[in-house]
CSV table of C-alpha atoms and ligand atoms in Angstrom, one decimal:
chain,number,residue,atom,x,y,z
A,28,UNK,CA,15.3,21.3,-27.3
A,29,UNK,CA,16.1,24.2,-25.0
A,30,UNK,CA,14.5,24.9,-21.6
A,31,UNK,CA,12.8,27.9,-23.1
A,32,UNK,CA,11.3,25.8,-25.9
A,33,UNK,CA,10.2,23.2,-23.4
A,34,UNK,CA,8.6,26.0,-21.3
A,35,UNK,CA,6.5,26.9,-24.3
A,36,UNK,CA,4.9,23.5,-24.6
A,37,UNK,CA,5.0,21.9,-21.2
A,38,UNK,CA,1.4,22.7,-20.5
A,39,UNK,CA,0.3,21.0,-23.7
A,40,UNK,CA,2.7,18.1,-23.1
A,41,UNK,CA,1.2,17.5,-19.7
A,42,UNK,CA,-2.4,17.6,-21.0
A,43,UNK,CA,-1.8,15.6,-24.2
A,44,UNK,CA,-2.7,18.6,-26.3
A,45,UNK,CA,0.5,18.5,-28.3
A,46,UNK,CA,-0.3,18.2,-32.0
A,47,UNK,CA,3.0,16.5,-33.0
A,48,UNK,CA,4.0,13.1,-31.7
A,49,UNK,CA,7.6,13.9,-32.7
A,50,UNK,CA,7.7,17.1,-30.6
A,51,UNK,CA,6.4,15.0,-27.6
A,52,UNK,CA,9.2,12.5,-28.0
A,53,UNK,CA,11.8,15.3,-28.2
A,54,UNK,CA,10.3,17.1,-25.2
A,55,UNK,CA,10.3,14.0,-23.0
A,56,UNK,CA,13.9,13.4,-24.0
A,57,UNK,CA,14.8,16.8,-22.8
A,58,UNK,CA,13.3,16.1,-19.4
A,59,UNK,CA,15.5,13.1,-19.1
A,60,UNK,CA,18.6,15.3,-19.2
A,61,UNK,CA,17.2,18.4,-17.5
A,62,UNK,CA,16.1,18.3,-13.8
A,63,UNK,CA,14.5,21.7,-13.9
A,64,UNK,CA,12.2,20.8,-16.8
A,65,UNK,CA,11.6,17.4,-15.4
A,66,UNK,CA,10.4,19.0,-12.1
A,67,UNK,CA,8.3,21.4,-14.1
A,68,UNK,CA,6.6,18.6,-16.0
A,69,UNK,CA,5.8,16.8,-12.7
A,70,UNK,CA,4.3,20.0,-11.3
A,71,UNK,CA,2.1,20.4,-14.4
A,72,UNK,CA,0.9,16.8,-14.0
A,73,UNK,CA,0.1,17.5,-10.3
A,74,UNK,CA,-1.8,20.5,-11.3
A,75,UNK,CA,-3.8,18.4,-13.8
A,76,UNK,CA,-4.7,16.0,-11.0
A,77,UNK,CA,-5.9,19.0,-8.9
A,78,UNK,CA,-7.9,20.5,-11.7
A,79,UNK,CA,-9.5,17.2,-12.6
A,80,UNK,CA,-10.5,16.7,-8.9
A,81,UNK,CA,-12.0,20.2,-9.0
A,82,UNK,CA,-13.8,19.6,-12.2
A,83,UNK,CA,-15.2,16.3,-11.0
A,84,UNK,CA,-16.2,17.9,-7.7
A,85,UNK,CA,-18.4,20.4,-9.5
A,86,UNK,CA,-19.5,18.6,-12.7
A,87,UNK,CA,-22.8,17.6,-11.2
A,88,UNK,CA,-23.8,21.1,-10.2
A,89,UNK,CA,-26.8,22.5,-12.1
A,90,UNK,CA,-29.4,25.2,-11.9
A,91,UNK,CA,-32.4,24.4,-9.6
A,92,UNK,CA,-35.5,22.8,-11.2
A,93,UNK,CA,-37.7,25.8,-10.4
A,94,UNK,CA,-35.6,27.8,-12.8
A,95,UNK,CA,-36.6,25.5,-15.7
A,96,UNK,CA,-40.2,25.7,-14.8
A,97,UNK,CA,-40.2,29.4,-14.7
A,98,UNK,CA,-38.3,29.7,-18.0
A,99,UNK,CA,-40.8,27.4,-19.6
A,100,UNK,CA,-43.6,29.5,-18.4
A,101,UNK,CA,-41.8,32.6,-19.7
A,102,UNK,CA,-41.3,30.9,-23.1
A,103,UNK,CA,-45.0,30.1,-23.3
A,104,UNK,CA,-46.0,33.6,-22.3
A,105,UNK,CA,-43.6,35.1,-24.8
A,106,UNK,CA,-44.8,32.9,-27.6
A,107,UNK,CA,-48.5,33.6,-26.8
A,108,UNK,CA,-47.6,37.3,-27.0
A,109,UNK,CA,-45.9,36.8,-30.3
A,110,UNK,CA,-48.9,35.1,-31.8
A,111,UNK,CA,-51.1,37.9,-30.7
A,112,UNK,CA,-48.7,40.4,-32.2
A,113,UNK,CA,-48.9,38.6,-35.5
A,114,UNK,CA,-52.7,39.0,-35.5
A,115,UNK,CA,-52.6,42.7,-34.6
A,116,UNK,CA,-49.3,44.2,-35.8
A,117,UNK,CA,-50.1,47.5,-34.3
A,118,UNK,CA,-49.7,46.4,-30.7
A,119,UNK,CA,-45.9,45.9,-30.5
A,120,UNK,CA,-45.7,48.7,-28.0
A,121,UNK,CA,-48.0,46.7,-25.6
A,122,UNK,CA,-45.9,43.6,-26.1
A,123,UNK,CA,-42.9,45.4,-24.6
A,124,UNK,CA,-45.1,46.6,-21.7
A,125,UNK,CA,-46.4,43.1,-21.2
A,126,UNK,CA,-43.0,41.6,-21.1
A,127,UNK,CA,-41.9,44.3,-18.7
A,128,UNK,CA,-44.7,43.4,-16.4
A,129,UNK,CA,-43.9,39.8,-16.7
A,130,UNK,CA,-40.3,40.6,-15.7
A,131,UNK,CA,-41.5,42.7,-12.7
A,132,UNK,CA,-43.7,39.7,-11.6
A,133,UNK,CA,-40.7,37.4,-12.0
A,134,UNK,CA,-38.6,39.8,-9.9
A,135,UNK,CA,-41.1,39.5,-7.1
A,136,UNK,CA,-42.1,35.9,-7.3
A,137,UNK,CA,-38.8,34.1,-7.8
A,138,UNK,CA,-37.0,33.4,-4.6
A,139,UNK,CA,-33.7,33.2,-6.3
A,140,UNK,CA,-33.4,37.0,-6.7
A,141,UNK,CA,-30.9,38.8,-4.6
A,142,UNK,CA,-32.1,41.5,-2.2
A,143,UNK,CA,-30.7,44.4,-4.2
A,144,UNK,CA,-32.7,43.3,-7.3
A,145,UNK,CA,-35.8,43.1,-5.2
A,146,UNK,CA,-35.1,46.7,-4.1
A,147,UNK,CA,-34.6,47.8,-7.7
A,148,UNK,CA,-37.9,46.2,-8.6
A,149,UNK,CA,-39.7,47.7,-5.6
A,150,UNK,CA,-38.3,51.1,-6.5
A,151,UNK,CA,-39.5,50.7,-10.1
A,152,UNK,CA,-43.0,49.6,-9.0
A,153,UNK,CA,-43.2,52.5,-6.5
A,154,UNK,CA,-42.3,55.0,-9.3
A,155,UNK,CA,-44.9,53.6,-11.6
A,156,UNK,CA,-47.6,53.8,-8.9
A,157,UNK,CA,-46.6,57.3,-7.8
A,158,UNK,CA,-46.6,58.4,-11.5
A,159,UNK,CA,-50.1,56.8,-12.0
A,160,UNK,CA,-51.4,58.5,-8.9
A,161,UNK,CA,-49.9,61.9,-9.9
A,162,UNK,CA,-51.5,61.6,-13.3
A,163,UNK,CA,-54.8,60.7,-11.8
A,164,UNK,CA,-54.7,63.7,-9.3
A,165,UNK,CA,-53.6,66.0,-12.1
A,166,UNK,CA,-56.5,64.8,-14.3
A,167,UNK,CA,-58.9,65.2,-11.4
A,168,UNK,CA,-58.0,68.9,-11.3
A,169,UNK,CA,-58.7,69.2,-14.9
A,170,UNK,CA,-62.0,67.3,-14.6
A,171,UNK,CA,-63.0,67.3,-11.0
A,172,UNK,CA,-66.0,65.1,-11.6
A,173,UNK,CA,-63.7,62.2,-12.3
A,174,UNK,CA,-63.4,59.6,-9.5
A,175,UNK,CA,-59.6,59.5,-9.4
A,176,UNK,CA,-58.5,57.1,-6.7
A,177,UNK,CA,-60.5,54.5,-5.0
A,178,UNK,CA,-59.7,51.6,-2.8
A,179,UNK,CA,-61.6,48.5,-3.8
A,180,UNK,CA,-61.7,45.1,-2.1
A,181,UNK,CA,-62.3,41.9,-4.1
A,182,UNK,CA,-64.9,40.7,-1.6
A,183,UNK,CA,-67.6,38.2,-2.7
A,184,UNK,CA,-70.3,40.8,-2.3
A,185,UNK,CA,-72.0,41.8,-5.5
A,186,UNK,CA,-73.0,45.2,-6.5
A,187,UNK,CA,-75.0,46.5,-9.3
A,188,UNK,CA,-72.7,47.3,-12.2
A,189,UNK,CA,-73.7,50.0,-14.5
A,190,UNK,CA,-74.5,49.0,-18.1
A,191,UNK,CA,-71.4,48.6,-20.3
A,192,UNK,CA,-70.8,50.9,-23.2
A,193,UNK,CA,-72.2,49.9,-26.5
A,194,UNK,CA,-69.1,48.8,-28.5
A,195,UNK,CA,-67.9,46.4,-25.9
A,196,UNK,CA,-71.1,45.1,-24.4
A,197,UNK,CA,-71.5,41.7,-26.1
A,198,UNK,CA,-68.1,40.3,-25.1
A,199,UNK,CA,-68.0,41.9,-21.6
A,200,UNK,CA,-71.4,40.8,-20.6
A,201,UNK,CA,-70.3,37.3,-21.0
A,202,UNK,CA,-67.1,37.9,-19.1
A,203,UNK,CA,-66.8,36.3,-15.7
A,204,UNK,CA,-64.6,39.0,-14.2
A,205,UNK,CA,-65.2,39.4,-10.5
A,206,UNK,CA,-67.5,42.3,-9.6
A,207,UNK,CA,-66.1,44.5,-6.9
A,208,UNK,CA,-67.6,46.7,-4.2
A,209,UNK,CA,-66.4,50.2,-4.8
A,210,UNK,CA,-65.7,52.1,-1.6
A,211,UNK,CA,-65.1,55.7,-2.4
A,212,UNK,CA,-62.1,57.1,-0.5
A,213,UNK,CA,-62.1,60.6,0.8
A,214,UNK,CA,-61.7,63.0,-2.0
A,215,UNK,CA,-58.1,64.2,-2.6
A,216,UNK,CA,-59.2,67.8,-3.0
A,217,UNK,CA,-62.6,69.6,-3.0
A,218,UNK,CA,-64.8,68.4,-5.9
A,219,UNK,CA,-67.8,69.8,-7.5
A,220,UNK,CA,-69.3,66.4,-7.3
A,221,UNK,CA,-68.8,63.7,-4.7
A,222,UNK,CA,-67.1,60.5,-5.9
A,223,UNK,CA,-70.4,58.6,-5.6
A,224,UNK,CA,-72.1,61.1,-7.8
A,225,UNK,CA,-69.2,60.8,-10.3
A,226,UNK,CA,-69.6,57.0,-10.2
A,227,UNK,CA,-73.3,57.3,-10.9
A,228,UNK,CA,-72.5,59.3,-14.0
A,229,UNK,CA,-69.8,56.8,-15.2
A,230,UNK,CA,-70.7,53.8,-17.3
A,231,UNK,CA,-68.3,51.0,-16.6
A,232,UNK,CA,-67.9,47.5,-17.8
A,233,UNK,CA,-67.1,44.6,-15.5
A,234,UNK,CA,-63.5,44.2,-14.5
A,235,UNK,CA,-61.6,42.0,-17.0
A,236,UNK,CA,-58.8,40.0,-15.5
A,237,UNK,CA,-55.5,40.6,-17.2
A,238,UNK,CA,-53.8,37.5,-18.6
A,239,UNK,CA,-50.4,38.4,-17.3
A,240,UNK,CA,-51.8,38.7,-13.8
A,241,UNK,CA,-52.9,35.0,-13.9
A,242,UNK,CA,-51.4,33.1,-11.1
A,243,UNK,CA,-50.4,36.2,-9.1
A,244,UNK,CA,-51.8,36.2,-5.6
A,245,UNK,CA,-54.7,38.6,-5.4
A,246,UNK,CA,-54.2,40.5,-2.2
A,247,UNK,CA,-57.1,41.7,0.0
A,248,UNK,CA,-56.7,45.2,-1.2
A,249,UNK,CA,-55.9,46.6,-4.5
A,250,UNK,CA,-55.7,50.1,-5.9
A,251,UNK,CA,-57.8,51.4,-8.7
A,252,UNK,CA,-56.1,53.9,-10.9
A,253,UNK,CA,-58.1,55.8,-13.5
A,254,UNK,CA,-56.0,56.0,-16.7
A,255,UNK,CA,-56.3,57.1,-20.3
A,256,UNK,CA,-55.1,54.2,-22.5
A,257,UNK,CA,-54.6,54.0,-26.2
A,258,UNK,CA,-57.2,51.8,-27.9
A,259,UNK,CA,-54.4,49.7,-29.4
A,260,UNK,CA,-53.2,48.8,-25.9
A,261,UNK,CA,-56.6,47.7,-24.9
A,262,UNK,CA,-56.9,45.5,-28.0
A,263,UNK,CA,-53.6,44.0,-27.1
A,264,UNK,CA,-54.9,43.2,-23.6
A,265,UNK,CA,-57.6,41.2,-25.2
A,266,UNK,CA,-60.5,43.6,-25.3
A,267,UNK,CA,-62.6,43.1,-28.4
A,268,UNK,CA,-62.5,46.7,-29.7
A,269,UNK,CA,-62.3,47.8,-33.3
A,270,UNK,CA,-58.8,48.5,-34.5
A,271,UNK,CA,-60.1,51.7,-36.3
A,272,UNK,CA,-59.0,54.9,-34.5
A,273,UNK,CA,-56.3,52.9,-32.9
A,274,UNK,CA,-54.6,56.0,-31.4
A,275,UNK,CA,-57.8,57.1,-29.7
A,276,UNK,CA,-57.5,57.4,-25.9
A,277,UNK,CA,-60.1,55.6,-23.8
A,278,UNK,CA,-60.7,55.9,-20.1
A,279,UNK,CA,-60.2,52.9,-18.0
A,280,UNK,CA,-59.9,51.8,-14.4
A,281,UNK,CA,-56.8,49.7,-13.8
A,282,UNK,CA,-56.9,47.6,-10.7
A,283,UNK,CA,-53.3,47.2,-9.4
A,284,UNK,CA,-52.4,44.8,-6.7
A,285,UNK,CA,-50.3,46.1,-3.8
A,286,UNK,CA,-47.4,44.2,-5.3
A,287,UNK,CA,-47.6,46.5,-8.3
A,288,UNK,CA,-49.0,43.9,-10.7
A,289,UNK,CA,-52.0,45.1,-12.7
A,290,UNK,CA,-54.8,42.6,-12.0
A,291,UNK,CA,-57.8,43.8,-14.0
A,292,UNK,CA,-59.1,46.5,-16.2
A,293,UNK,CA,-62.5,48.0,-16.9
A,294,UNK,CA,-63.6,50.6,-19.4
A,295,UNK,CA,-65.3,53.7,-18.3
A,296,UNK,CA,-67.5,56.0,-20.3
A,297,UNK,CA,-68.4,59.3,-18.6
B,134,UNK,CA,-34.7,-1.3,-33.3
B,135,UNK,CA,-35.2,2.2,-34.5
B,136,UNK,CA,-32.6,4.7,-33.7
B,137,UNK,CA,-33.6,8.3,-33.2
B,138,UNK,CA,-30.9,10.9,-34.0
B,139,UNK,CA,-30.4,13.5,-31.3
B,140,UNK,CA,-31.3,16.9,-32.7
B,141,UNK,CA,-28.5,19.4,-32.9
B,142,UNK,CA,-28.6,22.6,-30.9
B,143,UNK,CA,-29.3,24.5,-34.1
B,144,UNK,CA,-32.3,22.2,-35.0
B,145,UNK,CA,-33.7,22.7,-31.5
B,146,UNK,CA,-33.2,26.4,-31.8
B,147,UNK,CA,-35.2,26.5,-35.1
B,148,UNK,CA,-38.1,24.5,-33.5
B,149,UNK,CA,-37.9,26.7,-30.4
B,150,UNK,CA,-38.3,29.8,-32.6
B,151,UNK,CA,-41.3,28.2,-34.2
B,152,UNK,CA,-42.9,28.1,-30.7
B,153,UNK,CA,-42.0,24.5,-29.6
B,154,UNK,CA,-41.7,24.7,-25.9
B,155,UNK,CA,-40.4,21.1,-25.7
B,156,UNK,CA,-37.5,22.0,-28.0
B,157,UNK,CA,-36.6,24.9,-25.7
B,158,UNK,CA,-36.7,22.6,-22.7
B,159,UNK,CA,-34.5,20.1,-24.4
B,160,UNK,CA,-32.0,22.8,-25.3
B,161,UNK,CA,-32.1,24.1,-21.8
B,162,UNK,CA,-31.6,20.7,-20.3
B,163,UNK,CA,-28.6,20.1,-22.5
B,164,UNK,CA,-26.9,23.4,-21.8
B,165,UNK,CA,-27.9,24.8,-18.4
B,166,UNK,CA,-25.5,22.7,-16.3
B,167,UNK,CA,-22.5,23.7,-18.4
B,168,UNK,CA,-23.4,27.4,-18.0
B,169,UNK,CA,-24.2,27.0,-14.4
B,170,UNK,CA,-20.8,25.3,-13.7
B,171,UNK,CA,-18.9,27.9,-15.8
B,172,UNK,CA,-20.4,30.7,-13.7
B,173,UNK,CA,-19.9,28.9,-10.5
B,174,UNK,CA,-16.3,28.1,-11.3
B,175,UNK,CA,-15.6,31.7,-12.3
B,176,UNK,CA,-17.2,33.2,-9.2
B,177,UNK,CA,-17.5,30.6,-6.5
B,178,UNK,CA,-21.1,31.7,-6.0
B,179,UNK,CA,-24.2,29.5,-6.5
B,180,UNK,CA,-26.4,32.6,-6.3
B,181,UNK,CA,-24.5,34.3,-9.1
B,182,UNK,CA,-24.5,31.1,-11.2
B,183,UNK,CA,-28.2,30.8,-10.8
B,184,UNK,CA,-28.7,34.4,-11.8
B,185,UNK,CA,-26.5,34.0,-14.8
B,186,UNK,CA,-28.3,30.9,-16.1
B,187,UNK,CA,-31.6,32.7,-15.7
B,188,UNK,CA,-30.5,35.8,-17.4
B,189,UNK,CA,-28.8,33.9,-20.3
B,190,UNK,CA,-31.9,31.9,-21.1
B,191,UNK,CA,-34.3,34.9,-20.7
B,192,UNK,CA,-32.2,36.8,-23.2
B,193,UNK,CA,-31.9,33.7,-25.4
B,194,UNK,CA,-35.7,33.6,-25.5
B,195,UNK,CA,-36.0,37.2,-26.4
B,196,UNK,CA,-33.1,37.4,-28.9
B,197,UNK,CA,-32.8,33.9,-30.3
B,198,UNK,CA,-33.2,35.4,-33.7
B,199,UNK,CA,-29.9,37.3,-33.3
B,200,UNK,CA,-28.0,34.1,-33.3
B,201,UNK,CA,-26.0,33.8,-36.5
B,202,UNK,CA,-24.8,30.2,-37.2
B,203,UNK,CA,-22.2,31.5,-39.6
B,204,UNK,CA,-20.4,33.2,-36.7
B,205,UNK,CA,-20.4,30.2,-34.3
B,206,UNK,CA,-22.2,27.5,-32.4
B,207,UNK,CA,-25.3,27.8,-30.2
B,208,UNK,CA,-23.2,26.6,-27.2
B,209,UNK,CA,-20.6,29.2,-28.0
B,210,UNK,CA,-23.3,31.8,-28.2
B,211,UNK,CA,-24.8,30.8,-24.8
B,212,UNK,CA,-21.4,30.7,-23.1
B,213,UNK,CA,-20.5,34.1,-24.7
B,214,UNK,CA,-23.6,35.5,-23.1
B,215,UNK,CA,-22.8,33.8,-19.8
B,216,UNK,CA,-19.2,35.2,-19.9
B,217,UNK,CA,-20.5,38.7,-20.5
B,218,UNK,CA,-22.8,38.5,-17.5
B,219,UNK,CA,-20.3,36.8,-15.2
B,220,UNK,CA,-17.6,39.4,-15.9
B,221,UNK,CA,-20.1,42.2,-15.4
B,222,UNK,CA,-21.3,40.8,-12.1
B,223,UNK,CA,-17.7,40.2,-10.9
B,224,UNK,CA,-16.8,43.7,-11.8
B,225,UNK,CA,-19.7,45.0,-9.8
B,226,UNK,CA,-18.9,42.8,-6.8
B,227,UNK,CA,-15.1,43.0,-7.1
B,228,UNK,CA,-14.7,44.9,-3.9
B,229,UNK,CA,-16.8,42.4,-2.0
B,230,UNK,CA,-15.0,39.4,-3.7
B,231,UNK,CA,-11.6,40.8,-2.9
B,232,UNK,CA,-12.5,41.1,0.7
B,233,UNK,CA,-13.7,37.5,0.8
B,234,UNK,CA,-10.5,36.4,-1.0
B,235,UNK,CA,-8.4,38.1,1.6
B,236,UNK,CA,-10.3,36.2,4.3
B,237,UNK,CA,-9.9,33.0,2.5
B,238,UNK,CA,-6.2,33.6,1.9
B,239,UNK,CA,-5.8,34.2,5.6
B,240,UNK,CA,-7.7,31.0,6.4
B,241,UNK,CA,-5.6,29.0,4.0
B,242,UNK,CA,-2.4,30.4,5.6
B,243,UNK,CA,-3.6,29.5,9.0
B,244,UNK,CA,-5.1,26.1,8.1
B,245,UNK,CA,-2.1,25.1,6.1
B,246,UNK,CA,-3.0,24.3,2.5
B,247,UNK,CA,-1.6,21.0,1.5
B,248,UNK,CA,1.9,21.7,0.3
B,249,UNK,CA,2.6,20.2,-3.1
B,250,UNK,CA,-0.7,18.5,-2.4
B,251,UNK,CA,-0.5,15.2,-4.3
B,252,UNK,CA,2.2,12.8,-5.3
B,253,UNK,CA,1.7,11.9,-9.0
B,254,UNK,CA,0.9,8.3,-8.3
B,255,UNK,CA,-0.5,8.3,-4.8
B,256,UNK,CA,-4.2,7.5,-4.6
B,257,UNK,CA,-6.0,10.3,-2.9
B,258,UNK,CA,-7.9,9.7,0.3
B,259,UNK,CA,-11.2,11.5,0.7
B,260,UNK,CA,-9.7,14.1,3.1
B,261,UNK,CA,-6.7,14.7,0.7
B,262,UNK,CA,-9.1,15.0,-2.1
B,263,UNK,CA,-11.3,17.5,-0.4
B,264,UNK,CA,-8.3,19.5,0.7
B,265,UNK,CA,-6.9,19.4,-2.8
B,266,UNK,CA,-10.2,20.5,-4.4
B,267,UNK,CA,-10.6,23.4,-2.0
B,268,UNK,CA,-7.0,24.5,-2.4
B,269,UNK,CA,-7.3,24.4,-6.2
B,270,UNK,CA,-10.7,26.1,-6.2
B,271,UNK,CA,-9.3,29.0,-4.1
B,272,UNK,CA,-6.2,29.2,-6.3
B,273,UNK,CA,-8.3,29.3,-9.5
B,274,UNK,CA,-10.7,31.9,-7.9
B,275,UNK,CA,-7.7,34.1,-7.1
B,276,UNK,CA,-6.4,34.2,-10.6
B,277,UNK,CA,-7.0,37.4,-12.6
B,278,UNK,CA,-10.2,37.0,-14.6
B,279,UNK,CA,-8.6,36.7,-18.0
B,280,UNK,CA,-6.4,33.9,-16.8
B,281,UNK,CA,-9.2,32.3,-14.7
B,282,UNK,CA,-11.5,32.0,-17.7
B,283,UNK,CA,-9.0,30.1,-19.8
B,284,UNK,CA,-8.4,27.7,-17.0
B,285,UNK,CA,-12.1,27.3,-16.4
B,286,UNK,CA,-12.9,26.8,-20.1
B,287,UNK,CA,-9.9,24.7,-21.2
B,288,UNK,CA,-9.0,22.8,-18.1
B,289,UNK,CA,-12.3,22.4,-16.2
B,290,UNK,CA,-14.7,22.3,-19.1
B,291,UNK,CA,-12.1,20.6,-21.3
B,292,UNK,CA,-12.8,22.9,-24.3
B,293,UNK,CA,-10.5,23.2,-27.2
B,294,UNK,CA,-8.5,26.3,-27.6
B,295,UNK,CA,-10.7,27.1,-30.6
B,296,UNK,CA,-13.9,26.8,-28.6
B,297,UNK,CA,-12.5,29.0,-25.8
B,298,UNK,CA,-11.3,31.6,-28.3
B,299,UNK,CA,-14.8,31.7,-29.8
B,300,UNK,CA,-16.3,32.3,-26.4
B,301,UNK,CA,-13.7,34.8,-25.2
B,302,UNK,CA,-13.5,36.5,-28.6
B,303,UNK,CA,-9.7,36.4,-28.9
B,304,UNK,CA,-7.2,34.6,-31.1
B,305,UNK,CA,-6.3,31.0,-30.4
B,306,UNK,CA,-2.7,32.0,-29.7
B,307,UNK,CA,-3.9,34.3,-26.9
B,308,UNK,CA,-5.8,31.5,-25.3
B,309,UNK,CA,-2.8,29.2,-25.5
B,310,UNK,CA,-0.4,31.8,-24.0
B,311,UNK,CA,-2.9,32.8,-21.2
B,312,UNK,CA,-3.4,29.2,-20.3
B,313,UNK,CA,0.3,28.6,-20.1
B,314,UNK,CA,0.8,31.7,-17.9
B,315,UNK,CA,-2.2,30.8,-15.7
B,316,UNK,CA,-0.9,27.3,-15.1
B,317,UNK,CA,2.5,28.7,-13.9
B,318,UNK,CA,0.6,31.0,-11.5
B,319,UNK,CA,-1.4,28.1,-10.2
B,320,UNK,CA,1.7,26.0,-9.8
B,321,UNK,CA,3.3,28.8,-7.8
B,322,UNK,CA,0.2,29.4,-5.7
B,323,UNK,CA,-0.2,25.7,-4.9
B,324,UNK,CA,3.6,25.3,-4.4
B,325,UNK,CA,3.7,22.3,-6.7
B,326,UNK,CA,7.2,22.8,-8.1
B,327,UNK,CA,9.6,20.8,-5.9
B,328,UNK,CA,13.1,21.5,-6.9
B,329,UNK,CA,16.1,19.4,-5.9
B,330,UNK,CA,19.4,21.2,-5.3
B,331,UNK,CA,20.6,20.8,-8.9
B,332,UNK,CA,17.3,21.9,-10.4
B,333,UNK,CA,17.0,24.8,-8.0
B,334,UNK,CA,20.4,26.1,-9.0
B,335,UNK,CA,19.5,25.5,-12.7
B,336,UNK,CA,16.3,27.5,-12.1
B,337,UNK,CA,18.1,30.4,-10.5
B,338,UNK,CA,20.6,30.4,-13.4
B,339,UNK,CA,17.7,30.4,-16.0
B,340,UNK,CA,15.9,33.2,-14.2
B,341,UNK,CA,19.0,35.4,-14.1
B,342,UNK,CA,19.6,34.8,-17.8
B,343,UNK,CA,16.0,35.9,-18.7
C,263,LIG,ZN1,15.3,22.2,-19.4
């Protein structure tokens, strides 16, 4: 065996990965007559000791337990969404939205996230809110009687809630969603009607808590955004609406927490 | 006594896809530490390792149906995802990492890394062991990534060349040659090769011939 041949197999010789017992004998015989290759084999064995010590030093490292808990919750949420999707195949689009919201929540609630990811999430949430506000303002120009942007507080006080619209009345009447006091904010621009007048003309259901907001901390203040939502999306959110005219757009008030998580929704009929 | 067979990763995956959260948990328990350690050994960062485990399993939840058993094992699939993420993060943080590495190199120069750190037969004291571990860790972290990953997979995770080639996505021969080259680099960085006068002369002669 030459030194070059030895060089090719010394790593495997030192780690007992050599396939052939005969090659091993020949290689060891070479070290007996070659000081350079003998020194190299010793160096390789020292390296093995160092690598073993390093492996042993870190072989008890593992991910923190909270990660497992969060992943299990994520698994359960995803599976629940999948089951719902199999019941109503037309709601795949919402499933994607749902999982995105779940991810945003995860971004905010898990301590393990690095600061730059939090900033990315914050930027994304800010963009969504700005977009929603812009849409609301734009729509209020089109139909000034709409109450576009209200600050609500989830206080225990109870107000009279207007009667729900016909097709959703049975389910929503039984719903325990918290009632909220609506405090009209100053109008964004001159209106033909005051917000309170607009509210009086609106028929709204109770707020229905959104399942993916469960567990999120409800802040003292939240923002209500008036949105147009496809019927299919509302069905996917758990509202008992007919799947007919799935593409029909319905008006709704979306209550969004200051952390950007949508907390509850109610249907509005003007 | 009734013996219960441990379900394979693939069996757990099937149960998991049918909605069994316990199967997912079992698979996670079985594989998370390996992935965490792989990411930690590649990066030296616990934060990055945690992020990688989280991202790998989130993606696994989402795209478990993309796993194709004819193309490899579940563990290979998970490590492949982890590798992709680790390399992406390292590329993003390369500038930062290289600055750290320079600092560490300077520290090692000033603190005197154990020179030829262990005699083959000497038992290691705790101090020697911790010095050794730190010196080897730094040496591994300073290897170029494609050499570092074969050392991490084959030497630290004790994977076969075949397993490593599945994860890296390269031929077995490439793994073997990279590992051999990586080990030479580590031996040089750690100054493990002690040559006597004769061997030194022989080494110089061999080098001049090549
Ligand atoms: Zn030789």
